Each structure stands twice: as C-alpha cells, then as structure tokens.
CSV table of C-alpha atoms in Angstrom, one decimal:
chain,number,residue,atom,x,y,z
B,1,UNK,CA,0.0,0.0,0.0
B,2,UNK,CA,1.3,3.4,-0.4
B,3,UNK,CA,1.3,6.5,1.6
B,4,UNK,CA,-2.0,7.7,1.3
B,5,UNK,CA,-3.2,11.6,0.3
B,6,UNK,CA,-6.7,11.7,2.5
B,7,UNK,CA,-8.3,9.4,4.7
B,8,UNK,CA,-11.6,9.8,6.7
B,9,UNK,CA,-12.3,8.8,10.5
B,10,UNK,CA,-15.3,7.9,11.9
B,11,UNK,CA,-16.4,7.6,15.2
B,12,UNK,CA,-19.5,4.4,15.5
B,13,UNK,CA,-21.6,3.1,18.5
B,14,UNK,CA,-21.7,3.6,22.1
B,15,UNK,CA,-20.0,6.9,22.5
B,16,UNK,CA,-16.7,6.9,24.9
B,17,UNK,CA,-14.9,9.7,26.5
B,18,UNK,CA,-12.3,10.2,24.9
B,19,UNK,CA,-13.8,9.8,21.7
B,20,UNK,CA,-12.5,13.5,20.9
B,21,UNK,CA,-9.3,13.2,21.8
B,22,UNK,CA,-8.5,10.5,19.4
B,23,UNK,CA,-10.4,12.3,16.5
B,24,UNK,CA,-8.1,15.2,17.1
B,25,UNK,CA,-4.8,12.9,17.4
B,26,UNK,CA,-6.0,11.3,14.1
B,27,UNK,CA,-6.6,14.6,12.1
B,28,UNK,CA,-3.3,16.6,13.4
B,29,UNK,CA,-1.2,13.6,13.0
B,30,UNK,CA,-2.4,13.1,9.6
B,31,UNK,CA,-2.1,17.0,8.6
B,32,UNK,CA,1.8,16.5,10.2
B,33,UNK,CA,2.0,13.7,7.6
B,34,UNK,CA,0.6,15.9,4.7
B,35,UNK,CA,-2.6,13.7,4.6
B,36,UNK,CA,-5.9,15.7,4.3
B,37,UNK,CA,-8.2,14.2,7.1
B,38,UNK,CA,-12.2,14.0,6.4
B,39,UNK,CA,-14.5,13.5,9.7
B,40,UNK,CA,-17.2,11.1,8.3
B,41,UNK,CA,-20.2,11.9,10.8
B,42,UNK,CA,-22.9,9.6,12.3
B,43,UNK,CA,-20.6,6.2,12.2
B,44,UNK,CA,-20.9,3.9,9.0
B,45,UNK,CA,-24.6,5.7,8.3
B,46,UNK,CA,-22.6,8.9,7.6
B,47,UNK,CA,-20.4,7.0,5.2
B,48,UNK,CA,-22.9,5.5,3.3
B,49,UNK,CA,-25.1,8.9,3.2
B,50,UNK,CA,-22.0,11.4,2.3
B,51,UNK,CA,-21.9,13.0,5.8
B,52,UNK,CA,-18.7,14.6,6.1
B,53,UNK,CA,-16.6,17.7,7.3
B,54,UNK,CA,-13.0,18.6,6.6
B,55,UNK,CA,-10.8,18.6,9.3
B,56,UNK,CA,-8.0,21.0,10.2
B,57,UNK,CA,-5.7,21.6,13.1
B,58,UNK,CA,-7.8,24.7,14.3
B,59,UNK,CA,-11.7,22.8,13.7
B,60,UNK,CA,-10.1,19.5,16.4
B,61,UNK,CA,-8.9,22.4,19.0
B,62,UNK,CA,-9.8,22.2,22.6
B,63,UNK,CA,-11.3,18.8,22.2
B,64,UNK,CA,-9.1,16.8,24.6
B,65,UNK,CA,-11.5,17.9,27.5
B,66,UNK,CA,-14.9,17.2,25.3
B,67,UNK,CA,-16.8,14.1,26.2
B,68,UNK,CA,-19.1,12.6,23.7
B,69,UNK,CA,-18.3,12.8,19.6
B,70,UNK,CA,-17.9,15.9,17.6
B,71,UNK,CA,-18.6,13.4,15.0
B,72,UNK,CA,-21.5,11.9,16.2
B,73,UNK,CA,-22.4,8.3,16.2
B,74,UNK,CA,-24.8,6.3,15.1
B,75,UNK,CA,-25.5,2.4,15.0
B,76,UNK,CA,-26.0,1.6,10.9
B,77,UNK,CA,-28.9,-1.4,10.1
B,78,UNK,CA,-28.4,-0.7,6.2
B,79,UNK,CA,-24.4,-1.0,6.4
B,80,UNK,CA,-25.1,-4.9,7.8
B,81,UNK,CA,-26.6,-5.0,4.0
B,82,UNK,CA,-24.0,-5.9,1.2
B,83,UNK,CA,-26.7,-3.1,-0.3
B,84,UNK,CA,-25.2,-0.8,2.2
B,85,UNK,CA,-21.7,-1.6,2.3
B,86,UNK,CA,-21.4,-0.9,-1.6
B,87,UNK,CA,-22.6,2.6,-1.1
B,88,UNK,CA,-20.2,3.2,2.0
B,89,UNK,CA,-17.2,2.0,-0.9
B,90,UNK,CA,-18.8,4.6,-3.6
B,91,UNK,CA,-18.7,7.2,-1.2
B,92,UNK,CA,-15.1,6.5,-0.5
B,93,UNK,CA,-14.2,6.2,-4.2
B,94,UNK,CA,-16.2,9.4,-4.6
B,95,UNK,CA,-14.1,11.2,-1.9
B,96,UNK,CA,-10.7,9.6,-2.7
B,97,UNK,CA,-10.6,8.0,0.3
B,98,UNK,CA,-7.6,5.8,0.8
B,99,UNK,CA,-8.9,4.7,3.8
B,100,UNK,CA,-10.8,4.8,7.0
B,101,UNK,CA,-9.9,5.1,10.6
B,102,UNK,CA,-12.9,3.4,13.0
B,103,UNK,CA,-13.5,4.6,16.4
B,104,UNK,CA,-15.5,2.4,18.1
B,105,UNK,CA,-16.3,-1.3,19.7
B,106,UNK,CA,-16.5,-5.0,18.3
B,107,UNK,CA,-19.7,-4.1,16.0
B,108,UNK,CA,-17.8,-1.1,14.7
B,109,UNK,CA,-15.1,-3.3,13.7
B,110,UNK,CA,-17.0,-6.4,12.0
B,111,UNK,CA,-18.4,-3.0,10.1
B,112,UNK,CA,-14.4,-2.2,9.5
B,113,UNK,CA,-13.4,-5.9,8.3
B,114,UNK,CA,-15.8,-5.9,6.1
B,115,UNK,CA,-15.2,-3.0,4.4
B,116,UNK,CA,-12.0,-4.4,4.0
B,117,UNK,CA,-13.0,-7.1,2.1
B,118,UNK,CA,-14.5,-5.0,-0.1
B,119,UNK,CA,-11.1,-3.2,-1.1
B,120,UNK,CA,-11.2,-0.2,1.3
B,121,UNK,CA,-8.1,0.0,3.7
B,122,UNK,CA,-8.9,0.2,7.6
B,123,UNK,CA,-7.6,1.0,11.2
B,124,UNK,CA,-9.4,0.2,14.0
B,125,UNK,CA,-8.8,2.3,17.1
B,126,UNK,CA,-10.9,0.5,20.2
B,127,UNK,CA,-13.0,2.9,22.4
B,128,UNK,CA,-15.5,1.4,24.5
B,129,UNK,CA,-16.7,1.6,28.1
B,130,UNK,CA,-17.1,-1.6,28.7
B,131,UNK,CA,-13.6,-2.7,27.6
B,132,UNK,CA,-14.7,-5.5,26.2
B,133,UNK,CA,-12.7,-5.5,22.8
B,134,UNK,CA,-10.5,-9.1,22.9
B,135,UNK,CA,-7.2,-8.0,21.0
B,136,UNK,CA,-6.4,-4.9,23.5
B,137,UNK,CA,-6.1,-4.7,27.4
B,138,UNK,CA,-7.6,-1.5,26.9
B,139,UNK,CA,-10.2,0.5,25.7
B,140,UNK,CA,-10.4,4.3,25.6
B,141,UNK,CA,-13.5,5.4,28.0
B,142,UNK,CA,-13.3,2.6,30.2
B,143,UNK,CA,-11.0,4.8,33.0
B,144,UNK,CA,-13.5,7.8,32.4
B,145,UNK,CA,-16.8,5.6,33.1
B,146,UNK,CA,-15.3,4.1,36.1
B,147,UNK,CA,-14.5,7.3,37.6
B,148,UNK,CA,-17.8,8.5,36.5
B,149,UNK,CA,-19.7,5.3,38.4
B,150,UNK,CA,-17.2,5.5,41.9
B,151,UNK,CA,-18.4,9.4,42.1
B,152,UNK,CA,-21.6,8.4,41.9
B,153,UNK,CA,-21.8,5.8,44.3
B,154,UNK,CA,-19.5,7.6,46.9
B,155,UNK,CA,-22.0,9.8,46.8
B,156,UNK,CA,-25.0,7.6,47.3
B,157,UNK,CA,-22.9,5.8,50.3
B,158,UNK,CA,-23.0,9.5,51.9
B,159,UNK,CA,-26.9,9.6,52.5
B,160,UNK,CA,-27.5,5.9,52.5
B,161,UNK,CA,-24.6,5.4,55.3
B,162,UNK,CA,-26.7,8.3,56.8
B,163,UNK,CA,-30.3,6.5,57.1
B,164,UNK,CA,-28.8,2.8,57.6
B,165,UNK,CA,-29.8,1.7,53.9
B,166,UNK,CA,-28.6,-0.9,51.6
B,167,UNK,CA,-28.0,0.5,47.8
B,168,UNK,CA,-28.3,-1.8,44.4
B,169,UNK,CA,-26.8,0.3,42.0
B,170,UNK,CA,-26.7,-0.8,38.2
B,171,UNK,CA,-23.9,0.1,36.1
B,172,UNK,CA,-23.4,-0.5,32.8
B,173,UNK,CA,-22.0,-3.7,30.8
B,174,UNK,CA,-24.8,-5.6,29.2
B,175,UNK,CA,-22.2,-8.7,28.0
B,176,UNK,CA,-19.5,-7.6,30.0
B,177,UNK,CA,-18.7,-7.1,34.1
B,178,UNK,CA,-15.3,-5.4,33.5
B,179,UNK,CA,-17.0,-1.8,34.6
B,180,UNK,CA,-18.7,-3.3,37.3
B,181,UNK,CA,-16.2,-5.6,39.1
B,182,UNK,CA,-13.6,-2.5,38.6
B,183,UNK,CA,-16.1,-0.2,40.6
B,184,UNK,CA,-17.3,-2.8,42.8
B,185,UNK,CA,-13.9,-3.2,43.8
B,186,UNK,CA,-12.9,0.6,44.3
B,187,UNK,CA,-15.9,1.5,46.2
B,188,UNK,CA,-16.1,-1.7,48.7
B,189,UNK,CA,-19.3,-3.2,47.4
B,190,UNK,CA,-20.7,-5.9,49.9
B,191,UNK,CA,-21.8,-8.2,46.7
B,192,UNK,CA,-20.7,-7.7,42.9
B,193,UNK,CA,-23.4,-9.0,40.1
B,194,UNK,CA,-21.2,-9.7,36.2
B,195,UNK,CA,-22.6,-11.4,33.1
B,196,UNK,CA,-19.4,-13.6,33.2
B,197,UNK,CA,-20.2,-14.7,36.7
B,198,UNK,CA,-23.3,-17.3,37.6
B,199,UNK,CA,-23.9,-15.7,41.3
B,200,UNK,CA,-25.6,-18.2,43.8
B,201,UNK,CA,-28.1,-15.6,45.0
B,202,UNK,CA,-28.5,-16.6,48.8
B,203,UNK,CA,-24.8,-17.2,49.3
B,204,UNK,CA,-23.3,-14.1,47.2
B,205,UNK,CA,-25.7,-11.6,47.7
B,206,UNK,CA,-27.9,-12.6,51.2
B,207,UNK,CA,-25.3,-14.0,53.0
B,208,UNK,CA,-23.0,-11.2,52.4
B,209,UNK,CA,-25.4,-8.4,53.3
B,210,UNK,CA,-26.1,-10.7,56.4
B,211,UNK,CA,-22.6,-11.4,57.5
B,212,UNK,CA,-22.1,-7.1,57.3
B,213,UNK,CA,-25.1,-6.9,59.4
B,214,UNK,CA,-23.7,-9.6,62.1
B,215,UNK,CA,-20.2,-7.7,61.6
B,216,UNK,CA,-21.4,-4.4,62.4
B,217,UNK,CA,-22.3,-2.7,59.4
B,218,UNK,CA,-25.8,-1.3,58.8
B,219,UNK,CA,-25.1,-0.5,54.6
B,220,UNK,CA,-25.1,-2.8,52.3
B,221,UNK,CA,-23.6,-2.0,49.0
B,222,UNK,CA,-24.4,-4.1,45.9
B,223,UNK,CA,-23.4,-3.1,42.4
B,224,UNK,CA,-25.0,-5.0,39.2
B,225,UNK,CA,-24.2,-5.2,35.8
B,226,UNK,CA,-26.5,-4.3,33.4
B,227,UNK,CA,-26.1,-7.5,31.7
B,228,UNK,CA,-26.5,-9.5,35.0
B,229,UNK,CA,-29.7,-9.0,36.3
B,230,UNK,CA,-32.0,-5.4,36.7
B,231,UNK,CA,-31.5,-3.7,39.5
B,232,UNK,CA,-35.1,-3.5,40.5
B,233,UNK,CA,-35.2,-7.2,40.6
B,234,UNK,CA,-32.7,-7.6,42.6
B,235,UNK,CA,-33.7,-5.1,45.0
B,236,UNK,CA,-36.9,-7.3,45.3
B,237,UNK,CA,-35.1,-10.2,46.0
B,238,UNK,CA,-32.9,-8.7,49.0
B,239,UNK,CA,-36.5,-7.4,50.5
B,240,UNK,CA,-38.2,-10.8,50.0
B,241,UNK,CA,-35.4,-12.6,51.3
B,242,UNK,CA,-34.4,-10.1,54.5
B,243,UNK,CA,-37.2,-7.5,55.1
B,244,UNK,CA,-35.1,-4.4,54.2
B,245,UNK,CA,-36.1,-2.5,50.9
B,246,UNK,CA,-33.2,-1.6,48.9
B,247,UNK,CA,-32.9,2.0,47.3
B,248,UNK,CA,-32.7,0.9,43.6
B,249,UNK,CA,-30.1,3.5,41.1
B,250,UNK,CA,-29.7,2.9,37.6
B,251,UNK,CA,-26.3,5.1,36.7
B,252,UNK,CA,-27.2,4.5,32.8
B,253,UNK,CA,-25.9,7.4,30.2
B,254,UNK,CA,-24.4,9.5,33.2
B,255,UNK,CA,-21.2,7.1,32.6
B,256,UNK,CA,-20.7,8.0,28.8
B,257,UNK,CA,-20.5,11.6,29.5
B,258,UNK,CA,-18.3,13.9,31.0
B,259,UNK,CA,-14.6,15.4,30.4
B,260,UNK,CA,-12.5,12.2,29.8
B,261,UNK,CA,-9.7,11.3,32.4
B,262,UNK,CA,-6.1,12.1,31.9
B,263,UNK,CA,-5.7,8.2,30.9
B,264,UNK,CA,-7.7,7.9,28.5
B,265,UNK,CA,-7.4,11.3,26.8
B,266,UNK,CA,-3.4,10.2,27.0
B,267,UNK,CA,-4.1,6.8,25.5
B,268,UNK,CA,-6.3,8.5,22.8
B,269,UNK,CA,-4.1,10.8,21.8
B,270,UNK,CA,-1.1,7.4,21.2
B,271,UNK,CA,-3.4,5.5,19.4
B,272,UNK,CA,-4.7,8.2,17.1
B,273,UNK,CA,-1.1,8.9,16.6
B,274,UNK,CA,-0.3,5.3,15.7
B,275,UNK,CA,-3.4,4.3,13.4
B,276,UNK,CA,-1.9,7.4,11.0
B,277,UNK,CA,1.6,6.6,11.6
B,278,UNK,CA,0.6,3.2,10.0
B,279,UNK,CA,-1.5,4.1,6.7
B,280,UNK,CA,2.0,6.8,6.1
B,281,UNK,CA,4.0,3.9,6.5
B,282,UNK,CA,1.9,1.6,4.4
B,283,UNK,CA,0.1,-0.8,6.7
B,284,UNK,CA,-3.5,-1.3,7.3
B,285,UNK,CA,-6.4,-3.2,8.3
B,286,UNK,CA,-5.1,-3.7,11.8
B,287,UNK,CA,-6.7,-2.7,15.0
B,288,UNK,CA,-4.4,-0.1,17.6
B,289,UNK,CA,-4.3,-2.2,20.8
B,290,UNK,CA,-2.7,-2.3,23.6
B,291,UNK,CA,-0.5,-4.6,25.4
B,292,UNK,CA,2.1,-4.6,28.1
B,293,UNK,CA,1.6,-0.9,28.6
B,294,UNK,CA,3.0,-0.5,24.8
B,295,UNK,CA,0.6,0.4,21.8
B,296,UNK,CA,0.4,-2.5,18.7
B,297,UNK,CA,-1.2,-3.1,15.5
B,298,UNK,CA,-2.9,-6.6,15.2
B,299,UNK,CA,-4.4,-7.6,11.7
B,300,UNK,CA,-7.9,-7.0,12.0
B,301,UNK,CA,-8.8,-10.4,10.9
B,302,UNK,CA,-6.8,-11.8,14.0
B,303,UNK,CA,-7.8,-9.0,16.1
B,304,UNK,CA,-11.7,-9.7,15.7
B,305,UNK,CA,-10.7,-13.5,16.9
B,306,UNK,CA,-9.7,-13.1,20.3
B,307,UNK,CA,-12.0,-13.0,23.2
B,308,UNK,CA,-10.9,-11.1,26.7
B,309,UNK,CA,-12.2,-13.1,29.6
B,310,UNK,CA,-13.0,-11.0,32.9
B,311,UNK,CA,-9.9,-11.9,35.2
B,312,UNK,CA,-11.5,-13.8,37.9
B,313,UNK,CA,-8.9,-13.4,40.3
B,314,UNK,CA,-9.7,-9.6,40.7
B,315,UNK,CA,-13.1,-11.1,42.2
B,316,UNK,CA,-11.4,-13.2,44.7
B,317,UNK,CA,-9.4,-10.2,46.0
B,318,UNK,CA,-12.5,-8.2,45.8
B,319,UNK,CA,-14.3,-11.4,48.0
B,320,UNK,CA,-11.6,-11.1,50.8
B,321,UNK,CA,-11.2,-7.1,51.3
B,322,UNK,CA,-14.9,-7.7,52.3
B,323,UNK,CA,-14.9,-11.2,54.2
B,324,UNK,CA,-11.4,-12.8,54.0
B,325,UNK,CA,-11.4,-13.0,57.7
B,326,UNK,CA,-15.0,-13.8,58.5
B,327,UNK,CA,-15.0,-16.3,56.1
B,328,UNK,CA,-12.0,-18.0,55.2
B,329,UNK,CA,-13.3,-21.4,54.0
B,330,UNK,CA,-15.1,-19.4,51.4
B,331,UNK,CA,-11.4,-18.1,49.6
C-alpha cells in the first residue's frame, strides 16, 4: 500500500470519552503527515449517506477535554446490507478516500473488516466503556466511566450510610462485568453481580449483606451489571429474602459523559497517533491495541478473533477485602 493523500475517521456506537481526543490525534497527526483528514459523521450511516466535514488543526482544538463525539455516532442497520456496504465504498471512491480510521467497539469493527473485504483500507482504534474488545487490554473510555460510576456511588454511600440503607446500583455492561467488578472493587461493594459470573443468590448476595449486618455494618452495598440482572429485581429479592427494601439506582448514560480522564485522553491521543503513523507507512487493516503498557497493530482479521475473559482473580481479591477473615473457608 502506499502512503496515502486523505483518509476519513469515523467515530461508531456507544460513544466513549475520549472519543474526541483521538479524533483530534488522528486529524493533526495526519495533517503532520501531509494527509488531508475527512470526519465522516454519524458512524458507518454517515459514510454511506456522504456525511462529512474537513478537518483542520484549528476545527479539532480544545477537544481533549470534550466528552461525547464531535462526530456523532450512530448504529447503521443498512451498512449490515451488502446493499449498504457498496454505497459506503462509492462514497469512499467518490471522496478519494484511501482509507478509513474506526473509532468504536467489536460491531464497529466487524463494520471495519468488512469493508475491508471489499477493497477499502482500515484501522481500527478501540473505544469502549465496557472494555470489552478481545485483542487490547484496553479500551479508551473505560477509565472515564469508572471514575464517572465510583463518584456516583460515593455519593449515594453518603446519604445511604446516613439512614442505615442498603443500595443496588446498576452500572453499565450488558455482556460484560469489566466496569462493574472495577467499581465494585474501588468502592467496597458488599456483593458484585457480572454477566461472566453465575452468582448463587443466597450465598453471594444474602449472605453477604447478612454477615455485614452480624459484623457491624448497617449499609449494604451491591453493584449490578446491566447485563447481569436489573436492579429492580434484585432489589426485590434482597426485600423478600431479608425484610429491608433496597434503594434501587440505575447510573445509565451519566457514565458516557463527561470530560475524559487524563488516561484515556493520553491513550487517545497514542493511538490516534499510531493508526496514521501506519496508513504513512503503508500498513492497514489492523486494529491499535494495547499490550504490556505499549501500543500495537494486530491484523484485523486476527484482532476480531480473540476474546478477553474478565480476570477472575480480581473477584477473589474483591471477595476477601470484604470477608477474608470472617470467612476464610469461602477463599
């Protein structure tokens, strides 16, 4: 492949903080290169409808603090069409597009792959908040969203501490409990709900909240995954099972938003740097990951085969900062 002289970046799905920052790391790196940079807007539906905007060095300013997408995002039925995909290609051939830079999750790139297929050089760069993407060890938003959920629920500890209360709180992570064992963890949650995890409800959840009662305690913390039960219903379960009703919070879009921490506007900003750095050198169709605190390019088609598996052990240290000593023949 040769250097190319425009490509286009799109951001597509679940928006992530930090979204921005590696939209503007894309377009000034490129401009560095002498490669014109195109924002597609509204994900792989912008592509195939002709949605764009030039960008330039002064339009990506101040956009390292900026949650959300400049870009905007959107989730694109007609591109899962071979209908769709061959109007995505015309509009790169009508644009002279040498290729595309994808901001997104796992559905934004099995969009990129495809499009692949179909002639049109990718880079992937992996922004999710539910770090759930299998080739890299991170994804930019996760640090953001966390931070967003512990605020939250220090918060709710405040008042609830105050009036003797047990909390569910429901974070996000509909396939994945990498956001909710992460905040579970930080914020000393008495029980931890993840999709990856097939909780015995009396002994993870009752018994818990009963052995903080007998201990002393009089809150009870319990933070769900979205993807591992609703929060209501588990609320309902606590009060049938132990007479106390649960204050029920749903977190929901409050964890997509808000200026992205310095991690993951740092992390944006490398792998928006690499993903340019590796059309000017000539490679493509790769994903930007990271591993062992370095950033990488895996081939996309090995890249989409890898799964991450939520690190199990993190829950056992989670388990004994709560009842290690009360309860040793549970470790």
């Amino acid at each position: 492949m040769t250097a190319p002289k425009r490509l286009g970046v799109l951001t597509s799905g679940g928006d992530a903080p930090g979204m921005n920052a590696a939209v503007r790391a894309v377009a000034r790196t490129a401009l560095t290169y002498g490669i014109e940079c195109i924002g597609i807007r509204r994900g792989w539906q912008g592509l195939i409808n002709t949605d764009f905007v030039p960008l330039t060095r002064a339009s990506v300013g101040h956009l390292l603090s900026r949650g959300g997408t400049i870009l905007y995002t959107a989730r694109s039925e007609e591109f899962m069409t071979e209908a769709g995909r061959a109007k995505a290609v015309t509009t790169c051939k009508m644009l002279g597009l040498d290729g595309i830079i994808a901001i997104g999750g796992d559905g934004t790139f099995r969009g990129a792959l495809e499009l692949s297929r179909l002639g049109v050089p990718v880079v992937g760069i992996p922004a999710t908040i539910d770090n759930d993407v299998g080739c890299t060890n991170y994804t930019i938003g996760f640090d953001s969203a966390c931070n967003t959920a512990i605020e939250c629920i220090d918060k709710i500890r405040d008042t609830m501490q105050s009036h003797e209360r047990c909390s569910v709180v429901e974070v996000m992570g509909r396939n994945a409990g990498f956001l909710a064992l992460y905040v579970g963890t930080a914020v000393g949650a008495t029980a931890v709900l993840v999709p990856e995890h097939i909780a015995d409800f009396e002994k993870n959840v009752i018994e818990r909240i009963r052995a903080s009662r007998l201990a002393g305690y009089t809150h009870f913390m319990v933070v769900v995954a979205e993807g591992a039960g609703n929060a209501v219903d588990v609320g309902n379960k606590i009060h049938e099972a132990l007479g106390i009703t649960p204050t029920i919070t749903v977190i929901g879009h409050i964890q997509r938003g808000g200026s992205p921490t310095g991690r993951d506007r740092e992390t944006a900003t490398r792998m928006g740097y690499t993903a340019v750095k590796a059309f000017a050198e000539g490679r493509s169709n790769c994903i930007i990951a990271t591993q062992e605190g370095g950033i990488v390019e895996i081939p996309i088609e090995e890249a989409m085969k890898r799964t991450k598996h939520l690190q199990m052990d993190r829950y056992q240290i989670m388990e004994i900062m709560q009842f290690g000593t009360d309860h040793p023949a549970e470790l």
